[in-house]
mmCIF file with all atom_site columns, C-alpha atoms in Angstrom:
data_model
loop_
_atom_site.group_PDB
_atom_site.id
_atom_site.type_symbol
_atom_site.label_atom_id
_atom_site.label_alt_id
_atom_site.label_comp_id
_atom_site.label_asym_id
_atom_site.label_entity_id
_atom_site.label_seq_id
_atom_site.pdbx_PDB_ins_code
_atom_site.Cartn_x
_atom_site.Cartn_y
_atom_site.Cartn_z
_atom_site.occupancy
_atom_site.B_iso_or_equiv
_atom_site.pdbx_formal_charge
_atom_site.auth_seq_id
_atom_site.auth_comp_id
_atom_site.auth_asym_id
_atom_site.auth_atom_id
_atom_site.pdbx_PDB_model_num
ATOM 1   C CA . UNK A 1 1   ? -34.249 141.452 -100.597 1.00 57.00 ? 1   UNK A CA 1
ATOM 2   C CA . UNK A 1 2   ? -36.306 143.128 -97.911  1.00 76.00 ? 2   UNK A CA 1
ATOM 3   C CA . UNK A 1 3   ? -39.717 144.276 -99.028  1.00 88.00 ? 3   UNK A CA 1
ATOM 4   C CA . UNK A 1 4   ? -41.782 147.148 -97.723  1.00 93.00 ? 4   UNK A CA 1
ATOM 5   C CA . UNK A 1 5   ? -45.243 148.315 -98.638  1.00 96.00 ? 5   UNK A CA 1
ATOM 6   C CA . UNK A 1 6   ? -45.168 151.166 -101.111 1.00 95.00 ? 6   UNK A CA 1
ATOM 7   C CA . UNK A 1 7   ? -47.602 153.905 -100.164 1.00 95.00 ? 7   UNK A CA 1
ATOM 8   C CA . UNK A 1 8   ? -49.524 156.408 -102.233 1.00 95.00 ? 8   UNK A CA 1
ATOM 9   C CA . UNK A 1 9   ? -48.588 158.732 -103.919 1.00 94.00 ? 9   UNK A CA 1
ATOM 10  C CA . UNK A 1 10  ? -45.571 156.651 -105.044 1.00 95.00 ? 10  UNK A CA 1
ATOM 11  C CA . UNK A 1 11  ? -45.544 156.848 -108.882 1.00 96.00 ? 11  UNK A CA 1
ATOM 12  C CA . UNK A 1 12  ? -44.872 153.094 -109.163 1.00 95.00 ? 12  UNK A CA 1
ATOM 13  C CA . UNK A 1 13  ? -48.449 152.474 -108.047 1.00 97.00 ? 13  UNK A CA 1
ATOM 14  C CA . UNK A 1 14  ? -49.714 154.232 -111.188 1.00 96.00 ? 14  UNK A CA 1
ATOM 15  C CA . UNK A 1 15  ? -47.711 152.206 -113.706 1.00 97.00 ? 15  UNK A CA 1
ATOM 16  C CA . UNK A 1 16  ? -49.024 149.306 -115.753 1.00 97.00 ? 16  UNK A CA 1
ATOM 17  C CA . UNK A 1 17  ? -47.122 146.173 -114.748 1.00 98.00 ? 17  UNK A CA 1
ATOM 18  C CA . UNK A 1 18  ? -45.173 143.866 -117.049 1.00 98.00 ? 18  UNK A CA 1
ATOM 19  C CA . UNK A 1 19  ? -46.113 140.197 -117.514 1.00 98.00 ? 19  UNK A CA 1
ATOM 20  C CA . UNK A 1 20  ? -44.180 137.542 -115.590 1.00 95.00 ? 20  UNK A CA 1
ATOM 21  C CA . UNK A 1 21  ? -42.761 134.307 -116.947 1.00 94.00 ? 21  UNK A CA 1
ATOM 22  C CA . UNK A 1 22  ? -45.079 131.523 -115.732 1.00 87.00 ? 22  UNK A CA 1
ATOM 23  C CA . UNK A 1 23  ? -43.093 128.969 -113.729 1.00 87.00 ? 23  UNK A CA 1
ATOM 24  C CA . UNK A 1 24  ? -40.300 131.452 -112.851 1.00 92.00 ? 24  UNK A CA 1
ATOM 25  C CA . UNK A 1 25  ? -38.874 130.075 -109.587 1.00 90.00 ? 25  UNK A CA 1
ATOM 26  C CA . UNK A 1 26  ? -38.013 133.589 -108.331 1.00 93.00 ? 26  UNK A CA 1
ATOM 27  C CA . UNK A 1 27  ? -41.750 134.197 -107.973 1.00 95.00 ? 27  UNK A CA 1
ATOM 28  C CA . UNK A 1 28  ? -41.942 131.562 -105.224 1.00 94.00 ? 28  UNK A CA 1
ATOM 29  C CA . UNK A 1 29  ? -39.597 133.542 -102.973 1.00 95.00 ? 29  UNK A CA 1
ATOM 30  C CA . UNK A 1 30  ? -41.323 136.840 -103.801 1.00 96.00 ? 30  UNK A CA 1
ATOM 31  C CA . UNK A 1 31  ? -44.729 135.245 -103.214 1.00 96.00 ? 31  UNK A CA 1
ATOM 32  C CA . UNK A 1 32  ? -43.745 133.947 -99.785  1.00 95.00 ? 32  UNK A CA 1
ATOM 33  C CA . UNK A 1 33  ? -42.441 137.394 -98.802  1.00 96.00 ? 33  UNK A CA 1
ATOM 34  C CA . UNK A 1 34  ? -45.593 139.087 -100.101 1.00 97.00 ? 34  UNK A CA 1
ATOM 35  C CA . UNK A 1 35  ? -47.865 136.635 -98.248  1.00 95.00 ? 35  UNK A CA 1
ATOM 36  C CA . UNK A 1 36  ? -45.940 137.177 -95.023  1.00 94.00 ? 36  UNK A CA 1
ATOM 37  C CA . UNK A 1 37  ? -46.284 140.940 -95.451  1.00 95.00 ? 37  UNK A CA 1
ATOM 38  C CA . UNK A 1 38  ? -49.992 140.675 -96.307  1.00 95.00 ? 38  UNK A CA 1
ATOM 39  C CA . UNK A 1 39  ? -50.709 138.625 -93.173  1.00 94.00 ? 39  UNK A CA 1
ATOM 40  C CA . UNK A 1 40  ? -48.564 140.845 -90.946  1.00 92.00 ? 40  UNK A CA 1
ATOM 41  C CA . UNK A 1 41  ? -50.667 143.837 -92.034  1.00 92.00 ? 41  UNK A CA 1
ATOM 42  C CA . UNK A 1 42  ? -54.065 142.063 -91.841  1.00 90.00 ? 42  UNK A CA 1
ATOM 43  C CA . UNK A 1 43  ? -54.611 142.277 -95.588  1.00 92.00 ? 43  UNK A CA 1
ATOM 44  C CA . UNK A 1 44  ? -56.549 139.890 -97.794  1.00 94.00 ? 44  UNK A CA 1
ATOM 45  C CA . UNK A 1 45  ? -54.603 140.694 -100.961 1.00 97.00 ? 45  UNK A CA 1
ATOM 46  C CA . UNK A 1 46  ? -51.340 142.239 -102.102 1.00 98.00 ? 46  UNK A CA 1
ATOM 47  C CA . UNK A 1 47  ? -50.117 143.073 -105.596 1.00 98.00 ? 47  UNK A CA 1
ATOM 48  C CA . UNK A 1 48  ? -46.458 143.154 -106.648 1.00 98.00 ? 48  UNK A CA 1
ATOM 49  C CA . UNK A 1 49  ? -46.423 146.916 -107.368 1.00 98.00 ? 49  UNK A CA 1
ATOM 50  C CA . UNK A 1 50  ? -47.407 147.460 -103.730 1.00 98.00 ? 50  UNK A CA 1
ATOM 51  C CA . UNK A 1 51  ? -43.989 146.101 -102.761 1.00 97.00 ? 51  UNK A CA 1
ATOM 52  C CA . UNK A 1 52  ? -42.117 147.937 -105.516 1.00 96.00 ? 52  UNK A CA 1
ATOM 53  C CA . UNK A 1 53  ? -42.116 145.190 -108.177 1.00 97.00 ? 53  UNK A CA 1
ATOM 54  C CA . UNK A 1 54  ? -43.680 146.223 -111.487 1.00 97.00 ? 54  UNK A CA 1
ATOM 55  C CA . UNK A 1 55  ? -44.846 142.736 -112.477 1.00 98.00 ? 55  UNK A CA 1
ATOM 56  C CA . UNK A 1 56  ? -48.255 141.103 -112.902 1.00 98.00 ? 56  UNK A CA 1
ATOM 57  C CA . UNK A 1 57  ? -48.302 139.034 -109.724 1.00 98.00 ? 57  UNK A CA 1
ATOM 58  C CA . UNK A 1 58  ? -50.688 139.002 -106.755 1.00 98.00 ? 58  UNK A CA 1
ATOM 59  C CA . UNK A 1 59  ? -51.360 137.005 -103.619 1.00 98.00 ? 59  UNK A CA 1
ATOM 60  C CA . UNK A 1 60  ? -54.808 136.758 -102.051 1.00 98.00 ? 60  UNK A CA 1
ATOM 61  C CA . UNK A 1 61  ? -56.353 134.994 -99.076  1.00 95.00 ? 61  UNK A CA 1
ATOM 62  C CA . UNK A 1 62  ? -59.916 135.997 -98.308  1.00 91.00 ? 62  UNK A CA 1
ATOM 63  C CA . UNK A 1 63  ? -60.550 133.002 -96.043  1.00 85.00 ? 63  UNK A CA 1
ATOM 64  C CA . UNK A 1 64  ? -57.922 133.749 -93.384  1.00 78.00 ? 64  UNK A CA 1
ATOM 65  C CA . UNK A 1 65  ? -59.608 134.600 -90.095  1.00 72.00 ? 65  UNK A CA 1
ATOM 66  C CA . UNK A 1 66  ? -56.963 137.167 -89.139  1.00 70.00 ? 66  UNK A CA 1
ATOM 67  C CA . UNK A 1 67  ? -55.580 135.172 -86.230  1.00 75.00 ? 67  UNK A CA 1
ATOM 68  C CA . UNK A 1 68  ? -55.137 131.423 -86.656  1.00 72.00 ? 68  UNK A CA 1
ATOM 69  C CA . UNK A 1 69  ? -52.153 130.678 -88.910  1.00 75.00 ? 69  UNK A CA 1
ATOM 70  C CA . UNK A 1 70  ? -53.705 127.277 -89.679  1.00 76.00 ? 70  UNK A CA 1
ATOM 71  C CA . UNK A 1 71  ? -56.435 129.045 -91.668  1.00 75.00 ? 71  UNK A CA 1
ATOM 72  C CA . UNK A 1 72  ? -53.907 130.671 -94.010  1.00 84.00 ? 72  UNK A CA 1
ATOM 73  C CA . UNK A 1 73  ? -54.272 129.481 -97.579  1.00 87.00 ? 73  UNK A CA 1
ATOM 74  C CA . UNK A 1 74  ? -52.678 132.022 -99.934  1.00 95.00 ? 74  UNK A CA 1
ATOM 75  C CA . UNK A 1 75  ? -53.393 131.855 -103.644 1.00 97.00 ? 75  UNK A CA 1
ATOM 76  C CA . UNK A 1 76  ? -50.620 133.137 -105.907 1.00 98.00 ? 76  UNK A CA 1
ATOM 77  C CA . UNK A 1 77  ? -51.775 134.489 -109.259 1.00 98.00 ? 77  UNK A CA 1
ATOM 78  C CA . UNK A 1 78  ? -49.227 135.032 -112.037 1.00 98.00 ? 78  UNK A CA 1
ATOM 79  C CA . UNK A 1 79  ? -50.410 137.238 -114.923 1.00 98.00 ? 79  UNK A CA 1
ATOM 80  C CA . UNK A 1 80  ? -54.038 137.326 -113.738 1.00 98.00 ? 80  UNK A CA 1
ATOM 81  C CA . UNK A 1 81  ? -56.550 138.668 -116.234 1.00 98.00 ? 81  UNK A CA 1
ATOM 82  C CA . UNK A 1 82  ? -60.241 139.293 -115.660 1.00 98.00 ? 82  UNK A CA 1
ATOM 83  C CA . UNK A 1 83  ? -62.231 137.154 -118.080 1.00 98.00 ? 83  UNK A CA 1
ATOM 84  C CA . UNK A 1 84  ? -65.730 138.109 -116.984 1.00 98.00 ? 84  UNK A CA 1
ATOM 85  C CA . UNK A 1 85  ? -67.551 140.322 -114.521 1.00 98.00 ? 85  UNK A CA 1
ATOM 86  C CA . UNK A 1 86  ? -71.241 139.870 -113.716 1.00 97.00 ? 86  UNK A CA 1
ATOM 87  C CA . UNK A 1 87  ? -73.997 141.609 -111.826 1.00 96.00 ? 87  UNK A CA 1
ATOM 88  C CA . UNK A 1 88  ? -75.044 145.127 -111.046 1.00 97.00 ? 88  UNK A CA 1
ATOM 89  C CA . UNK A 1 89  ? -72.287 147.060 -109.270 1.00 96.00 ? 89  UNK A CA 1
ATOM 90  C CA . UNK A 1 90  ? -72.431 146.862 -105.484 1.00 96.00 ? 90  UNK A CA 1
ATOM 91  C CA . UNK A 1 91  ? -70.914 149.621 -103.351 1.00 96.00 ? 91  UNK A CA 1
ATOM 92  C CA . UNK A 1 92  ? -68.939 148.465 -100.334 1.00 95.00 ? 92  UNK A CA 1
ATOM 93  C CA . UNK A 1 93  ? -66.077 149.794 -98.240  1.00 95.00 ? 93  UNK A CA 1
ATOM 94  C CA . UNK A 1 94  ? -62.530 149.045 -99.337  1.00 95.00 ? 94  UNK A CA 1
ATOM 95  C CA . UNK A 1 95  ? -59.209 149.700 -97.703  1.00 95.00 ? 95  UNK A CA 1
ATOM 96  C CA . UNK A 1 96  ? -55.743 149.285 -99.173  1.00 96.00 ? 96  UNK A CA 1
ATOM 97  C CA . UNK A 1 97  ? -52.363 148.543 -97.637  1.00 96.00 ? 97  UNK A CA 1
ATOM 98  C CA . UNK A 1 98  ? -50.865 151.238 -99.906  1.00 97.00 ? 98  UNK A CA 1
ATOM 99  C CA . UNK A 1 99  ? -53.383 153.851 -98.679  1.00 95.00 ? 99  UNK A CA 1
ATOM 100 C CA . UNK A 1 100 ? -53.340 153.278 -94.921  1.00 95.00 ? 100 UNK A CA 1
ATOM 101 C CA . UNK A 1 101 ? -55.736 154.924 -92.539  1.00 94.00 ? 101 UNK A CA 1
ATOM 102 C CA . UNK A 1 102 ? -58.830 155.131 -94.733  1.00 95.00 ? 102 UNK A CA 1
ATOM 103 C CA . UNK A 1 103 ? -61.642 153.042 -96.137  1.00 94.00 ? 103 UNK A CA 1
ATOM 104 C CA . UNK A 1 104 ? -63.741 154.288 -99.023  1.00 95.00 ? 104 UNK A CA 1
ATOM 105 C CA . UNK A 1 105 ? -66.936 153.232 -100.784 1.00 96.00 ? 105 UNK A CA 1
ATOM 106 C CA . UNK A 1 106 ? -66.167 151.558 -104.122 1.00 97.00 ? 106 UNK A CA 1
ATOM 107 C CA . UNK A 1 107 ? -68.714 150.173 -106.580 1.00 96.00 ? 107 UNK A CA 1
ATOM 108 C CA . UNK A 1 108 ? -67.706 146.872 -108.183 1.00 97.00 ? 108 UNK A CA 1
ATOM 109 C CA . UNK A 1 109 ? -69.519 144.097 -109.957 1.00 97.00 ? 109 UNK A CA 1
ATOM 110 C CA . UNK A 1 110 ? -70.148 141.346 -107.412 1.00 96.00 ? 110 UNK A CA 1
ATOM 111 C CA . UNK A 1 111 ? -68.826 138.367 -109.412 1.00 97.00 ? 111 UNK A CA 1
ATOM 112 C CA . UNK A 1 112 ? -65.513 137.915 -111.211 1.00 98.00 ? 112 UNK A CA 1
ATOM 113 C CA . UNK A 1 113 ? -63.819 135.166 -113.213 1.00 98.00 ? 113 UNK A CA 1
ATOM 114 C CA . UNK A 1 114 ? -60.043 135.445 -113.582 1.00 98.00 ? 114 UNK A CA 1
ATOM 115 C CA . UNK A 1 115 ? -57.563 133.392 -115.618 1.00 98.00 ? 115 UNK A CA 1
ATOM 116 C CA . UNK A 1 116 ? -54.045 133.089 -114.184 1.00 98.00 ? 116 UNK A CA 1
ATOM 117 C CA . UNK A 1 117 ? -50.984 130.869 -113.886 1.00 97.00 ? 117 UNK A CA 1
ATOM 118 C CA . UNK A 1 118 ? -49.879 129.304 -110.600 1.00 96.00 ? 118 UNK A CA 1
ATOM 119 C CA . UNK A 1 119 ? -46.286 129.242 -109.329 1.00 95.00 ? 119 UNK A CA 1
ATOM 120 C CA . UNK A 1 120 ? -45.627 126.021 -111.289 1.00 95.00 ? 120 UNK A CA 1
ATOM 121 C CA . UNK A 1 121 ? -46.727 127.623 -114.562 1.00 95.00 ? 121 UNK A CA 1
ATOM 122 C CA . UNK A 1 122 ? -50.060 125.805 -114.803 1.00 96.00 ? 122 UNK A CA 1
ATOM 123 C CA . UNK A 1 123 ? -53.013 127.776 -116.127 1.00 97.00 ? 123 UNK A CA 1
ATOM 124 C CA . UNK A 1 124 ? -56.116 128.067 -113.909 1.00 98.00 ? 124 UNK A CA 1
ATOM 125 C CA . UNK A 1 125 ? -59.328 129.996 -113.526 1.00 98.00 ? 125 UNK A CA 1
ATOM 126 C CA . UNK A 1 126 ? -60.775 131.277 -110.283 1.00 98.00 ? 126 UNK A CA 1
ATOM 127 C CA . UNK A 1 127 ? -64.225 132.723 -109.870 1.00 97.00 ? 127 UNK A CA 1
ATOM 128 C CA . UNK A 1 128 ? -66.066 134.150 -106.965 1.00 94.00 ? 128 UNK A CA 1
ATOM 129 C CA . UNK A 1 129 ? -68.388 136.720 -105.555 1.00 95.00 ? 129 UNK A CA 1
ATOM 130 C CA . UNK A 1 130 ? -68.430 138.715 -102.347 1.00 94.00 ? 130 UNK A CA 1
ATOM 131 C CA . UNK A 1 131 ? -65.022 139.440 -100.880 1.00 94.00 ? 131 UNK A CA 1
ATOM 132 C CA . UNK A 1 132 ? -63.220 137.148 -103.336 1.00 96.00 ? 132 UNK A CA 1
ATOM 133 C CA . UNK A 1 133 ? -64.728 138.887 -106.372 1.00 97.00 ? 133 UNK A CA 1
ATOM 134 C CA . UNK A 1 134 ? -63.974 142.310 -104.895 1.00 97.00 ? 134 UNK A CA 1
ATOM 135 C CA . UNK A 1 135 ? -60.417 141.368 -103.885 1.00 97.00 ? 135 UNK A CA 1
ATOM 136 C CA . UNK A 1 136 ? -59.590 139.989 -107.339 1.00 98.00 ? 136 UNK A CA 1
ATOM 137 C CA . UNK A 1 137 ? -60.771 143.211 -108.973 1.00 98.00 ? 137 UNK A CA 1
ATOM 138 C CA . UNK A 1 138 ? -58.959 145.419 -106.439 1.00 98.00 ? 138 UNK A CA 1
ATOM 139 C CA . UNK A 1 139 ? -55.605 143.638 -106.800 1.00 98.00 ? 139 UNK A CA 1
ATOM 140 C CA . UNK A 1 140 ? -55.800 143.449 -110.600 1.00 98.00 ? 140 UNK A CA 1
ATOM 141 C CA . UNK A 1 141 ? -56.522 147.199 -110.571 1.00 98.00 ? 141 UNK A CA 1
ATOM 142 C CA . UNK A 1 142 ? -53.074 147.602 -108.972 1.00 98.00 ? 142 UNK A CA 1
ATOM 143 C CA . UNK A 1 143 ? -51.483 145.710 -111.871 1.00 98.00 ? 143 UNK A CA 1
ATOM 144 C CA . UNK A 1 144 ? -53.123 148.170 -114.247 1.00 98.00 ? 144 UNK A CA 1
ATOM 145 C CA . UNK A 1 145 ? -51.881 151.254 -112.392 1.00 97.00 ? 145 UNK A CA 1
ATOM 146 C CA . UNK A 1 146 ? -55.248 151.961 -110.781 1.00 97.00 ? 146 UNK A CA 1
ATOM 147 C CA . UNK A 1 147 ? -55.257 152.795 -107.074 1.00 96.00 ? 147 UNK A CA 1
ATOM 148 C CA . UNK A 1 148 ? -58.073 152.968 -104.552 1.00 95.00 ? 148 UNK A CA 1
ATOM 149 C CA . UNK A 1 149 ? -58.437 156.661 -105.386 1.00 95.00 ? 149 UNK A CA 1
ATOM 150 C CA . UNK A 1 150 ? -59.194 155.959 -109.050 1.00 94.00 ? 150 UNK A CA 1
ATOM 151 C CA . UNK A 1 151 ? -61.579 153.129 -108.147 1.00 95.00 ? 151 UNK A CA 1
ATOM 152 C CA . UNK A 1 152 ? -63.980 155.378 -106.238 1.00 94.00 ? 152 UNK A CA 1
ATOM 153 C CA . UNK A 1 153 ? -66.403 157.945 -107.625 1.00 93.00 ? 153 UNK A CA 1
ATOM 154 C CA . UNK A 1 154 ? -64.876 161.351 -108.500 1.00 93.00 ? 154 UNK A CA 1
ATOM 155 C CA . UNK A 1 155 ? -66.758 163.165 -105.702 1.00 91.00 ? 155 UNK A CA 1
ATOM 156 C CA . UNK A 1 156 ? -65.575 160.567 -103.181 1.00 94.00 ? 156 UNK A CA 1
ATOM 157 C CA . UNK A 1 157 ? -62.002 160.725 -104.545 1.00 94.00 ? 157 UNK A CA 1
ATOM 158 C CA . UNK A 1 158 ? -61.533 164.301 -103.302 1.00 94.00 ? 158 UNK A CA 1
ATOM 159 C CA . UNK A 1 159 ? -62.762 163.359 -99.813  1.00 94.00 ? 159 UNK A CA 1
ATOM 160 C CA . UNK A 1 160 ? -60.620 160.197 -99.863  1.00 95.00 ? 160 UNK A CA 1
ATOM 161 C CA . UNK A 1 161 ? -57.437 162.089 -100.743 1.00 95.00 ? 161 UNK A CA 1
ATOM 162 C CA . UNK A 1 162 ? -58.114 164.629 -98.000  1.00 94.00 ? 162 UNK A CA 1
ATOM 163 C CA . UNK A 1 163 ? -58.825 161.858 -95.476  1.00 94.00 ? 163 UNK A CA 1
ATOM 164 C CA . UNK A 1 164 ? -55.694 160.003 -96.559  1.00 95.00 ? 164 UNK A CA 1
ATOM 165 C CA . UNK A 1 165 ? -53.569 163.123 -96.028  1.00 94.00 ? 165 UNK A CA 1
ATOM 166 C CA . UNK A 1 166 ? -55.048 163.431 -92.497  1.00 93.00 ? 166 UNK A CA 1
ATOM 167 C CA . UNK A 1 167 ? -54.473 159.731 -91.776  1.00 93.00 ? 167 UNK A CA 1
ATOM 168 C CA . UNK A 1 168 ? -50.836 159.909 -92.904  1.00 92.00 ? 168 UNK A CA 1
ATOM 169 C CA . UNK A 1 169 ? -50.324 163.016 -90.763  1.00 91.00 ? 169 UNK A CA 1
ATOM 170 C CA . UNK A 1 170 ? -51.717 161.003 -87.813  1.00 90.00 ? 170 UNK A CA 1
ATOM 171 C CA . UNK A 1 171 ? -49.164 158.246 -88.517  1.00 90.00 ? 171 UNK A CA 1
ATOM 172 C CA . UNK A 1 172 ? -51.383 155.633 -90.189  1.00 89.00 ? 172 UNK A CA 1
ATOM 173 C CA . UNK A 1 173 ? -49.631 152.353 -90.975  1.00 88.00 ? 173 UNK A CA 1
ATOM 174 C CA . UNK A 1 174 ? -50.585 149.684 -93.555  1.00 87.00 ? 174 UNK A CA 1
ATOM 175 C CA . UNK A 1 175 ? -53.494 147.620 -92.300  1.00 81.00 ? 175 UNK A CA 1
ATOM 176 C CA . UNK A 1 176 ? -54.994 150.480 -90.295  1.00 78.00 ? 176 UNK A CA 1
ATOM 177 C CA . UNK A 1 177 ? -58.249 152.156 -91.228  1.00 72.00 ? 177 UNK A CA 1
ATOM 178 C CA . UNK A 1 178 ? -59.157 154.971 -88.858  1.00 76.00 ? 178 UNK A CA 1
ATOM 179 C CA . UNK A 1 179 ? -61.155 157.197 -91.225  1.00 80.00 ? 179 UNK A CA 1
ATOM 180 C CA . UNK A 1 180 ? -64.279 156.026 -93.075  1.00 84.00 ? 180 UNK A CA 1
ATOM 181 C CA . UNK A 1 181 ? -64.812 158.237 -96.103  1.00 86.00 ? 181 UNK A CA 1
ATOM 182 C CA . UNK A 1 182 ? -68.480 158.772 -96.898  1.00 84.00 ? 182 UNK A CA 1
ATOM 183 C CA . UNK A 1 183 ? -69.987 159.020 -100.357 1.00 71.00 ? 183 UNK A CA 1
#
């Protein structure tokens, strides 16, 4: 199966995803394809609905330097669920492979703890702040049918949608961010 990145306003991006079966061997193949696609588009995370699969599965790699393949260390999260968020929300710019051409200010709590299963069906927890905390929240939003547009403030959402329409008209591709939307 050949995957492609689903772009907004595809209705599949707004649907709540179904749980996976931990240890399902089909997830290994899907995960490898998703990681390859994430790296090819300079992403640090990708959720299954972004490739047209309505399941609770994400891949992240916030440590990859964007060039050296030796620094790639993808983490595959099956059925990830946020257990705890901490700290006062911090606003920072976010982009999304499903909304190419723009970056928008999004307020998120700086620290997250997430419970998930790995590809072998073992249960784990991951916690982090900074980009890791933000990426976990962003990708889990996708599993809950929440896109970048819903994650930003309502006043910013209107500007973001307008900027996205312009970026698409200019031929924006996943991984590109030509327009910075201001708050």
